[in-house]
Short mmCIF file of C-alpha atoms (C1' of nucleotides) in Angstrom, two decimals:
data_model
loop_
_atom_site.label_atom_id
_atom_site.label_comp_id
_atom_site.label_asym_id
_atom_site.label_seq_id
_atom_site.Cartn_x
_atom_site.Cartn_y
_atom_site.Cartn_z
CA MET X 315 -254.36 -13.70 -127.96
CA ASP X 316 -254.40 -16.43 -130.54
CA GLU X 317 -257.15 -18.36 -132.24
CA LYS X 318 -257.58 -20.61 -129.20
CA ASP X 319 -258.24 -17.65 -126.94
CA LEU X 320 -260.85 -16.40 -129.38
CA LYS X 321 -262.50 -19.79 -129.41
CA ILE X 322 -262.63 -19.83 -125.62
CA LEU X 323 -264.13 -16.34 -125.61
CA ARG X 324 -266.81 -17.27 -128.11
CA LEU X 325 -267.82 -20.13 -125.88
CA VAL X 326 -267.90 -18.35 -122.53
CA GLN X 327 -269.70 -15.29 -123.84
CA ASN X 328 -272.61 -17.61 -124.49
CA ASP X 329 -272.27 -19.78 -121.41
CA ALA X 330 -270.01 -18.83 -118.54
CA ARG X 331 -270.79 -22.05 -116.68
CA LEU X 332 -268.97 -24.27 -119.12
CA THR X 333 -266.34 -26.29 -117.32
CA ALA X 334 -262.74 -26.03 -118.39
CA ASP X 335 -262.97 -29.68 -119.29
CA ALA X 336 -265.83 -29.14 -121.74
CA ILE X 337 -264.02 -26.18 -123.28
CA SER X 338 -260.82 -28.16 -123.59
CA LEU X 339 -262.52 -30.68 -125.85
CA ASP X 340 -263.60 -27.99 -128.30
CA VAL X 341 -260.35 -26.08 -128.24
CA GLY X 342 -257.91 -28.95 -128.23
CA LEU X 343 -256.07 -28.20 -124.99
CA SER X 344 -255.92 -29.73 -121.56
CA ALA X 345 -258.30 -28.43 -118.92
CA PRO X 346 -255.58 -26.70 -116.84
CA ALA X 347 -254.34 -24.93 -119.96
CA VAL X 348 -257.84 -23.59 -120.55
CA GLN X 349 -258.09 -22.39 -116.95
CA LYS X 350 -254.79 -20.61 -117.25
CA ARG X 351 -255.96 -18.79 -120.35
CA LEU X 352 -259.26 -17.89 -118.71
CA LYS X 353 -257.41 -16.48 -115.73
CA LYS X 354 -255.24 -14.32 -117.94
CA LEU X 355 -258.24 -13.16 -119.98
CA ARG X 356 -259.90 -12.05 -116.75
CA GLU X 357 -256.80 -10.34 -115.41
CA THR X 358 -256.14 -8.43 -118.61
CA GLY X 359 -259.75 -7.29 -118.72
CA VAL X 360 -260.70 -8.99 -121.98
CA ILE X 361 -263.33 -10.74 -119.89
CA GLU X 362 -264.77 -7.82 -117.98
CA ARG X 363 -267.10 -9.83 -115.78
CA GLU X 364 -269.37 -12.81 -115.60
CA ILE X 365 -273.01 -12.22 -114.90
CA ALA X 366 -276.40 -13.89 -114.72
CA VAL X 367 -278.93 -12.65 -117.28
CA LEU X 368 -282.35 -12.45 -115.67
CA SER X 369 -285.68 -12.79 -117.43
CA GLN X 370 -287.36 -9.42 -117.60
CA GLY X 371 -290.70 -11.05 -118.31
CA LYS X 372 -290.63 -13.39 -115.32
CA LEU X 373 -289.71 -10.50 -113.07
CA GLY X 374 -292.59 -8.37 -114.30
CA ARG X 375 -290.51 -5.83 -116.19
CA ASP X 376 -291.19 -6.84 -119.74
CA MET X 377 -291.80 -3.42 -121.21
CA THR X 378 -288.91 -1.86 -123.09
CA ILE X 379 -288.85 1.83 -124.02
CA ILE X 380 -286.41 3.85 -126.07
CA VAL X 381 -286.06 7.56 -125.45
CA GLU X 382 -284.18 10.24 -127.35
CA VAL X 383 -283.36 13.23 -125.21
CA ILE X 384 -282.36 16.72 -126.27
CA LEU X 385 -280.98 19.01 -123.60
CA GLU X 386 -281.60 22.73 -123.38
CA ARG X 387 -278.02 23.66 -122.54
CA GLU X 388 -275.07 21.44 -123.33
CA SER X 389 -272.53 22.74 -120.87
CA ARG X 390 -270.18 20.33 -119.22
CA ALA X 391 -271.93 20.70 -115.89
CA HIS X 392 -275.34 19.99 -117.38
CA LEU X 393 -274.08 16.96 -119.29
CA ASP X 394 -272.45 15.50 -116.23
CA ALA X 395 -275.52 16.10 -114.12
CA PHE X 396 -277.71 14.30 -116.61
CA LYS X 397 -275.29 11.39 -116.91
CA ARG X 398 -275.18 11.03 -113.16
CA LYS X 399 -278.96 10.95 -112.98
CA MET X 400 -279.23 8.24 -115.61
CA ARG X 401 -276.64 6.08 -113.87
CA GLN X 402 -278.65 6.26 -110.69
CA ALA X 403 -282.06 5.56 -112.23
CA ALA X 404 -282.81 1.88 -111.83
CA CYS X 405 -285.02 1.47 -114.89
CA VAL X 406 -282.36 2.93 -117.22
CA GLN X 407 -280.56 -0.05 -118.65
CA GLN X 408 -278.51 1.76 -121.22
CA CYS X 409 -277.62 5.40 -121.78
CA TYR X 410 -275.58 6.71 -124.70
CA TYR X 411 -274.27 10.20 -125.34
CA THR X 412 -274.45 10.61 -129.09
CA THR X 413 -273.80 12.81 -132.07
CA GLY X 414 -276.70 13.72 -134.30
CA GLU X 415 -280.04 15.30 -133.49
CA ALA X 416 -280.46 13.85 -130.03
CA ASP X 417 -278.00 14.32 -127.22
CA PHE X 418 -278.79 11.12 -125.39
CA MET X 419 -280.37 7.80 -126.23
CA LEU X 420 -281.88 5.76 -123.42
CA ILE X 421 -283.13 2.22 -123.21
CA LEU X 422 -285.31 1.49 -120.21
CA THR X 423 -287.25 -1.44 -118.89
CA VAL X 424 -290.38 -0.83 -116.85
CA LYS X 425 -293.29 -2.75 -115.45
CA ASP X 426 -295.91 -0.67 -117.23
CA ILE X 427 -296.43 2.70 -118.82
CA GLN X 428 -297.23 4.25 -115.45
CA GLU X 429 -293.75 3.45 -114.25
CA TYR X 430 -292.38 5.19 -117.32
CA GLU X 431 -294.56 8.22 -116.69
CA ARG X 432 -293.21 8.40 -113.17
CA PHE X 433 -289.69 8.22 -114.57
CA THR X 434 -290.30 11.13 -116.92
CA GLU X 435 -291.77 13.24 -114.15
CA GLU X 436 -288.86 12.61 -111.87
CA ASN X 437 -286.15 12.99 -114.45
CA PHE X 438 -287.42 15.16 -117.30
CA PHE X 439 -290.03 17.53 -115.96
CA ASP X 440 -288.57 18.54 -112.64
CA GLU X 441 -285.39 19.72 -114.22
CA SER X 442 -285.79 22.50 -116.75
CA ASN X 443 -282.70 21.49 -118.70
CA ILE X 444 -284.57 19.04 -120.92
CA SER X 445 -285.53 20.67 -124.18
CA ARG X 446 -287.60 17.76 -125.43
CA PHE X 447 -287.66 13.98 -125.64
CA LYS X 448 -289.10 11.43 -128.01
CA THR X 449 -290.50 8.15 -126.70
CA SER X 450 -290.68 4.89 -128.65
CA VAL X 451 -292.25 1.76 -127.25
CA VAL X 452 -290.59 -1.51 -128.23
CA MET X 453 -293.02 -3.97 -129.81
CA ASP X 454 -290.49 -6.70 -130.54
CA ARG X 455 -287.03 -7.16 -129.10
CA VAL X 456 -285.71 -8.68 -132.30
CA LYS X 457 -282.16 -9.18 -131.09
CA ALA X 458 -280.46 -8.58 -127.78
CA SER X 459 -277.06 -10.18 -128.00
CA LEU X 460 -273.98 -9.19 -126.09
CA ASP X 461 -271.65 -11.09 -128.33
CA VAL X 462 -268.60 -9.12 -129.27
CA LEU X 463 -267.01 -11.78 -131.43
CA MET F 1408 -289.95 -16.05 -105.06
CA ASP F 1409 -289.39 -14.33 -101.77
CA GLU F 1410 -287.06 -11.61 -100.61
CA LYS F 1411 -284.18 -14.06 -100.31
CA ASP F 1412 -284.49 -15.09 -103.93
CA LEU F 1413 -284.46 -11.45 -104.96
CA LYS F 1414 -281.32 -10.88 -102.92
CA ILE F 1415 -279.62 -13.81 -104.58
CA LEU F 1416 -280.63 -12.53 -108.00
CA ARG F 1417 -279.30 -9.06 -107.29
CA LEU F 1418 -275.96 -10.58 -106.37
CA VAL F 1419 -275.53 -12.98 -109.27
CA GLN F 1420 -276.65 -10.52 -111.92
CA ASN F 1421 -273.55 -8.55 -111.00
CA ASP F 1422 -271.20 -11.45 -110.46
CA ALA F 1423 -272.10 -14.96 -111.49
CA ARG F 1424 -268.87 -16.36 -110.05
CA LEU F 1425 -269.88 -15.77 -106.45
CA THR F 1426 -269.74 -19.01 -104.52
CA ALA F 1427 -272.85 -20.25 -102.78
CA ASP F 1428 -270.91 -19.86 -99.58
CA ALA F 1429 -270.30 -16.15 -100.12
CA ILE F 1430 -273.94 -15.64 -101.06
CA SER F 1431 -275.12 -17.54 -98.03
CA LEU F 1432 -273.42 -15.03 -95.74
CA ASP F 1433 -275.29 -12.12 -97.29
CA VAL F 1434 -278.65 -13.85 -97.50
CA GLY F 1435 -278.64 -15.68 -94.18
CA LEU F 1436 -278.95 -19.24 -95.43
CA SER F 1437 -276.68 -22.24 -95.63
CA ALA F 1438 -274.71 -22.83 -98.80
CA PRO F 1439 -276.79 -25.85 -99.90
CA ALA F 1440 -280.00 -23.87 -99.48
CA VAL F 1441 -278.60 -21.16 -101.75
CA GLN F 1442 -277.61 -23.74 -104.35
CA LYS F 1443 -281.05 -25.25 -104.35
CA ARG F 1444 -282.63 -21.85 -104.90
CA LEU F 1445 -280.19 -21.08 -107.69
CA LYS F 1446 -281.02 -24.38 -109.35
CA LYS F 1447 -284.72 -23.62 -109.20
CA LEU F 1448 -284.21 -20.09 -110.51
CA ARG F 1449 -282.35 -21.54 -113.49
CA GLU F 1450 -284.93 -24.23 -114.14
CA THR F 1451 -287.86 -21.83 -114.01
CA GLY F 1452 -286.08 -19.47 -116.38
CA VAL F 1453 -285.81 -16.52 -114.02
CA ILE F 1454 -282.07 -16.85 -114.61
CA GLU F 1455 -282.01 -17.16 -118.39
CA ARG F 1456 -278.29 -17.79 -118.70
CA GLU F 1457 -274.90 -16.94 -117.33
CA ILE F 1458 -272.44 -15.28 -119.64
CA ALA F 1459 -269.04 -13.63 -119.81
CA VAL F 1460 -269.08 -9.96 -120.76
CA LEU F 1461 -266.16 -9.20 -123.07
CA SER F 1462 -264.38 -5.88 -123.43
CA GLN F 1463 -265.25 -4.33 -126.76
CA GLY F 1464 -262.30 -2.02 -126.55
CA LYS F 1465 -259.72 -4.73 -125.91
CA LEU F 1466 -261.10 -6.71 -128.82
CA GLY F 1467 -260.80 -3.76 -131.19
CA ARG F 1468 -264.52 -3.10 -131.56
CA ASP F 1469 -264.89 -0.01 -129.45
CA MET F 1470 -267.10 2.01 -131.78
CA THR F 1471 -270.80 2.00 -131.00
CA ILE F 1472 -273.38 3.25 -133.47
CA ILE F 1473 -277.12 3.75 -133.14
CA VAL F 1474 -279.30 3.62 -136.26
CA GLU F 1475 -282.95 4.44 -136.74
CA VAL F 1476 -284.42 2.71 -139.75
CA ILE F 1477 -287.61 3.51 -141.63
CA LEU F 1478 -288.82 0.94 -144.10
CA GLU F 1479 -290.48 1.68 -147.41
CA ARG F 1480 -293.19 -0.95 -147.09
CA GLU F 1481 -294.28 -2.38 -143.78
CA SER F 1482 -295.83 -5.64 -144.90
CA ARG F 1483 -295.36 -8.72 -142.78
CA ALA F 1484 -293.01 -10.27 -145.29
CA HIS F 1485 -290.82 -7.19 -145.42
CA LEU F 1486 -290.70 -6.89 -141.66
CA ASP F 1487 -289.72 -10.50 -141.23
CA ALA F 1488 -287.07 -10.27 -143.90
CA PHE F 1489 -285.49 -7.28 -142.22
CA LYS F 1490 -285.59 -8.91 -138.81
CA ARG F 1491 -283.92 -12.00 -140.17
CA LYS F 1492 -281.16 -9.94 -141.72
CA MET F 1493 -280.47 -8.11 -138.48
CA ARG F 1494 -280.30 -11.34 -136.51
CA GLN F 1495 -277.69 -12.64 -138.89
CA ALA F 1496 -275.55 -9.53 -139.02
CA ALA F 1497 -272.68 -9.98 -136.56
CA CYS F 1498 -272.15 -6.31 -135.76
CA VAL F 1499 -275.80 -5.81 -134.79
CA GLN F 1500 -275.87 -6.18 -131.03
CA GLN F 1501 -279.42 -5.08 -130.48
CA CYS F 1502 -282.41 -4.61 -132.76
CA TYR F 1503 -285.79 -3.29 -131.64
CA TYR F 1504 -289.02 -3.02 -133.60
CA THR F 1505 -290.66 0.11 -132.28
CA THR F 1506 -293.61 2.44 -132.39
CA GLY F 1507 -293.01 6.07 -133.30
CA GLU F 1508 -291.31 7.63 -136.28
CA ALA F 1509 -288.77 4.93 -136.87
CA ASP F 1510 -289.62 1.30 -137.52
CA PHE F 1511 -286.43 -0.18 -136.13
CA MET F 1512 -283.72 0.90 -133.76
CA LEU F 1513 -280.32 -0.74 -134.03
CA ILE F 1514 -277.28 -0.69 -131.82
CA LEU F 1515 -274.11 -1.91 -133.48
CA THR F 1516 -270.48 -2.24 -132.53
CA VAL F 1517 -267.83 -1.93 -135.20
CA LYS F 1518 -264.08 -1.61 -135.49
CA ASP F 1519 -264.22 1.65 -137.42
CA ILE F 1520 -266.49 3.73 -139.59
CA GLN F 1521 -265.46 1.76 -142.67
CA GLU F 1522 -266.94 -1.36 -141.17
CA TYR F 1523 -270.17 0.53 -140.62
CA GLU F 1524 -270.15 1.77 -144.18
CA ARG F 1525 -269.78 -1.79 -145.37
CA PHE F 1526 -272.71 -2.78 -143.18
CA THR F 1527 -274.96 -0.10 -144.67
CA GLU F 1528 -274.04 -1.10 -148.20
CA GLU F 1529 -274.77 -4.73 -147.55
CA ASN F 1530 -277.96 -4.21 -145.60
CA PHE F 1531 -279.49 -0.88 -146.53
CA PHE F 1532 -278.52 -0.03 -150.07
CA ASP F 1533 -278.78 -3.35 -151.79
CA GLU F 1534 -282.35 -3.80 -150.72
CA SER F 1535 -284.75 -1.14 -151.96
CA ASN F 1536 -287.11 -1.56 -149.01
CA ILE F 1537 -285.24 0.92 -146.79
CA SER F 1538 -286.88 4.32 -147.00
CA ARG F 1539 -284.22 6.09 -144.95
CA PHE F 1540 -282.03 5.69 -141.90
CA LYS F 1541 -280.46 8.02 -139.40
CA THR F 1542 -277.04 7.31 -137.94
CA SER F 1543 -275.79 8.47 -134.54
CA VAL F 1544 -272.28 7.81 -133.33
CA VAL F 1545 -271.91 7.10 -129.63
CA MET F 1546 -269.40 9.41 -127.94
CA ASP F 1547 -269.85 8.09 -124.42
CA ARG F 1548 -271.39 4.86 -123.29
CA VAL F 1549 -272.72 6.37 -120.09
CA LYS F 1550 -274.42 3.25 -118.80
CA ALA F 1551 -274.63 -0.29 -120.06
CA SER F 1552 -276.17 -2.31 -117.31
CA LEU F 1553 -278.17 -5.46 -117.65
CA ASP F 1554 -279.62 -5.26 -114.19
CA VAL F 1555 -283.28 -6.04 -114.08
CA LEU F 1556 -283.71 -5.57 -110.35
"C1'" DC H 807 -292.13 -28.28 -97.97
"C1'" DA H 808 -287.76 -26.02 -97.21
"C1'" DT H 809 -283.75 -26.01 -94.38
"C1'" DG H 810 -279.31 -27.59 -92.36
"C1'" DA H 811 -275.34 -30.97 -91.45
"C1'" DA H 812 -272.26 -34.24 -93.17
"C1'" DA H 813 -270.32 -37.02 -96.85
"C1'" DA H 814 -269.29 -37.92 -101.80
"C1'" DG H 815 -268.16 -36.30 -106.18
"C1'" DG H 816 -266.47 -32.97 -109.46
"C1'" DC H 817 -263.95 -28.93 -110.58
"C1'" DC H 818 -260.31 -25.74 -110.08
"C1'" DT H 819 -255.54 -24.58 -108.74
"C1'" DG H 820 -250.90 -25.39 -107.86
"C1'" DA H 821 -246.21 -28.16 -108.71
"C1'" DA H 822 -243.25 -31.10 -111.49
"C1'" DG H 823 -241.93 -33.10 -115.90
"C1'" DC M 1213 -248.41 -27.59 -122.44
"C1'" DT M 1214 -249.45 -31.82 -119.95
"C1'" DT M 1215 -249.91 -34.89 -115.95
"C1'" DC M 1216 -250.77 -35.50 -111.18
"C1'" DA M 1217 -251.84 -34.33 -106.45
"C1'" DG M 1218 -254.18 -31.24 -103.13
"C1'" DG M 1219 -258.03 -28.39 -101.83
"C1'" DC M 1220 -262.23 -25.94 -102.62
"C1'" DC M 1221 -266.88 -25.80 -104.30
"C1'" DT M 1222 -270.84 -28.09 -105.33
"C1'" DT M 1223 -274.24 -31.66 -104.88
"C1'" DT M 1224 -276.30 -35.22 -102.97
"C1'" DT M 1225 -278.37 -37.74 -98.84
"C1'" DC M 1226 -280.82 -37.71 -94.75
"C1'" DA M 1227 -282.72 -36.00 -90.55
"C1'" DT M 1228 -285.35 -31.99 -88.68
"C1'" DG M 1229 -288.72 -28.21 -87.88
#
DNA sequence: CATGAAAAGGCCTGAAG
DNA sequence: CTTCAGGCCTTTTCATG
């Protein structure tokens, strides 16, 4: 992992379709050398995966909601059950288990507020283990980068 | 946008390196037909971009922090200034302007708590427009999907 | 108008220097 | 690491439903 690897990573984390040839010009290596480094970065897990980012708006899911959840009981079994539920729920994009007031922080994308209401009924009200939850509607997605470097 | 397009999108949002040939088997089209659909999906912006997801842990930035920020004054100028700052800050991965108690919700990744402290000093304490902020440290990143479909 | 088959071009992957 | 050759993927072209 030298400076050239970092440069390659900065490029592909913004555009995974760049050809090795294009990268080689920026980095100052031959195209095969770049490919070799990319292969190693994938194998070692530095590059976890390569994905297509879809437009939420064009797919009719342009509403983003943030939810703080506080559980009633924080036993291991209850925590795991809640985590499992969030992983399965399609509209949950991100779920964090946190310190502080809330136990969990969720970021969801939905078509409209009705879809969110349905989500809460299926995931918060049926199960009595939710103490309370606080909903915030996102007015502006100011920044949504995935850049690590 | 028919069912075949949706199937293609579901595949590439998980793995953008799939060949058109591999996709064609799942979708029931020829490889060129898949390529043409992919091209159109890119041109129309349904596929916004294709990126490499890097491992935060392997790059030494495995600490995730969530911050709720409440501003002192909510004038347009102050809002814009804060948004601009967040866009520039490298450790800010996501920034949302929200309804509810907090004005902004941030998700950052840092190397350690010292880096976060530095961030707060540079962005929260120097400027008097921050009323208060609440920090939560992420213990478990339960889910971090980007799947829209 | 979108699909499929075949050919041309470009890109990636190995070996040798 | 680079150069070069081989092979795969992609991208046209063109004919078809």
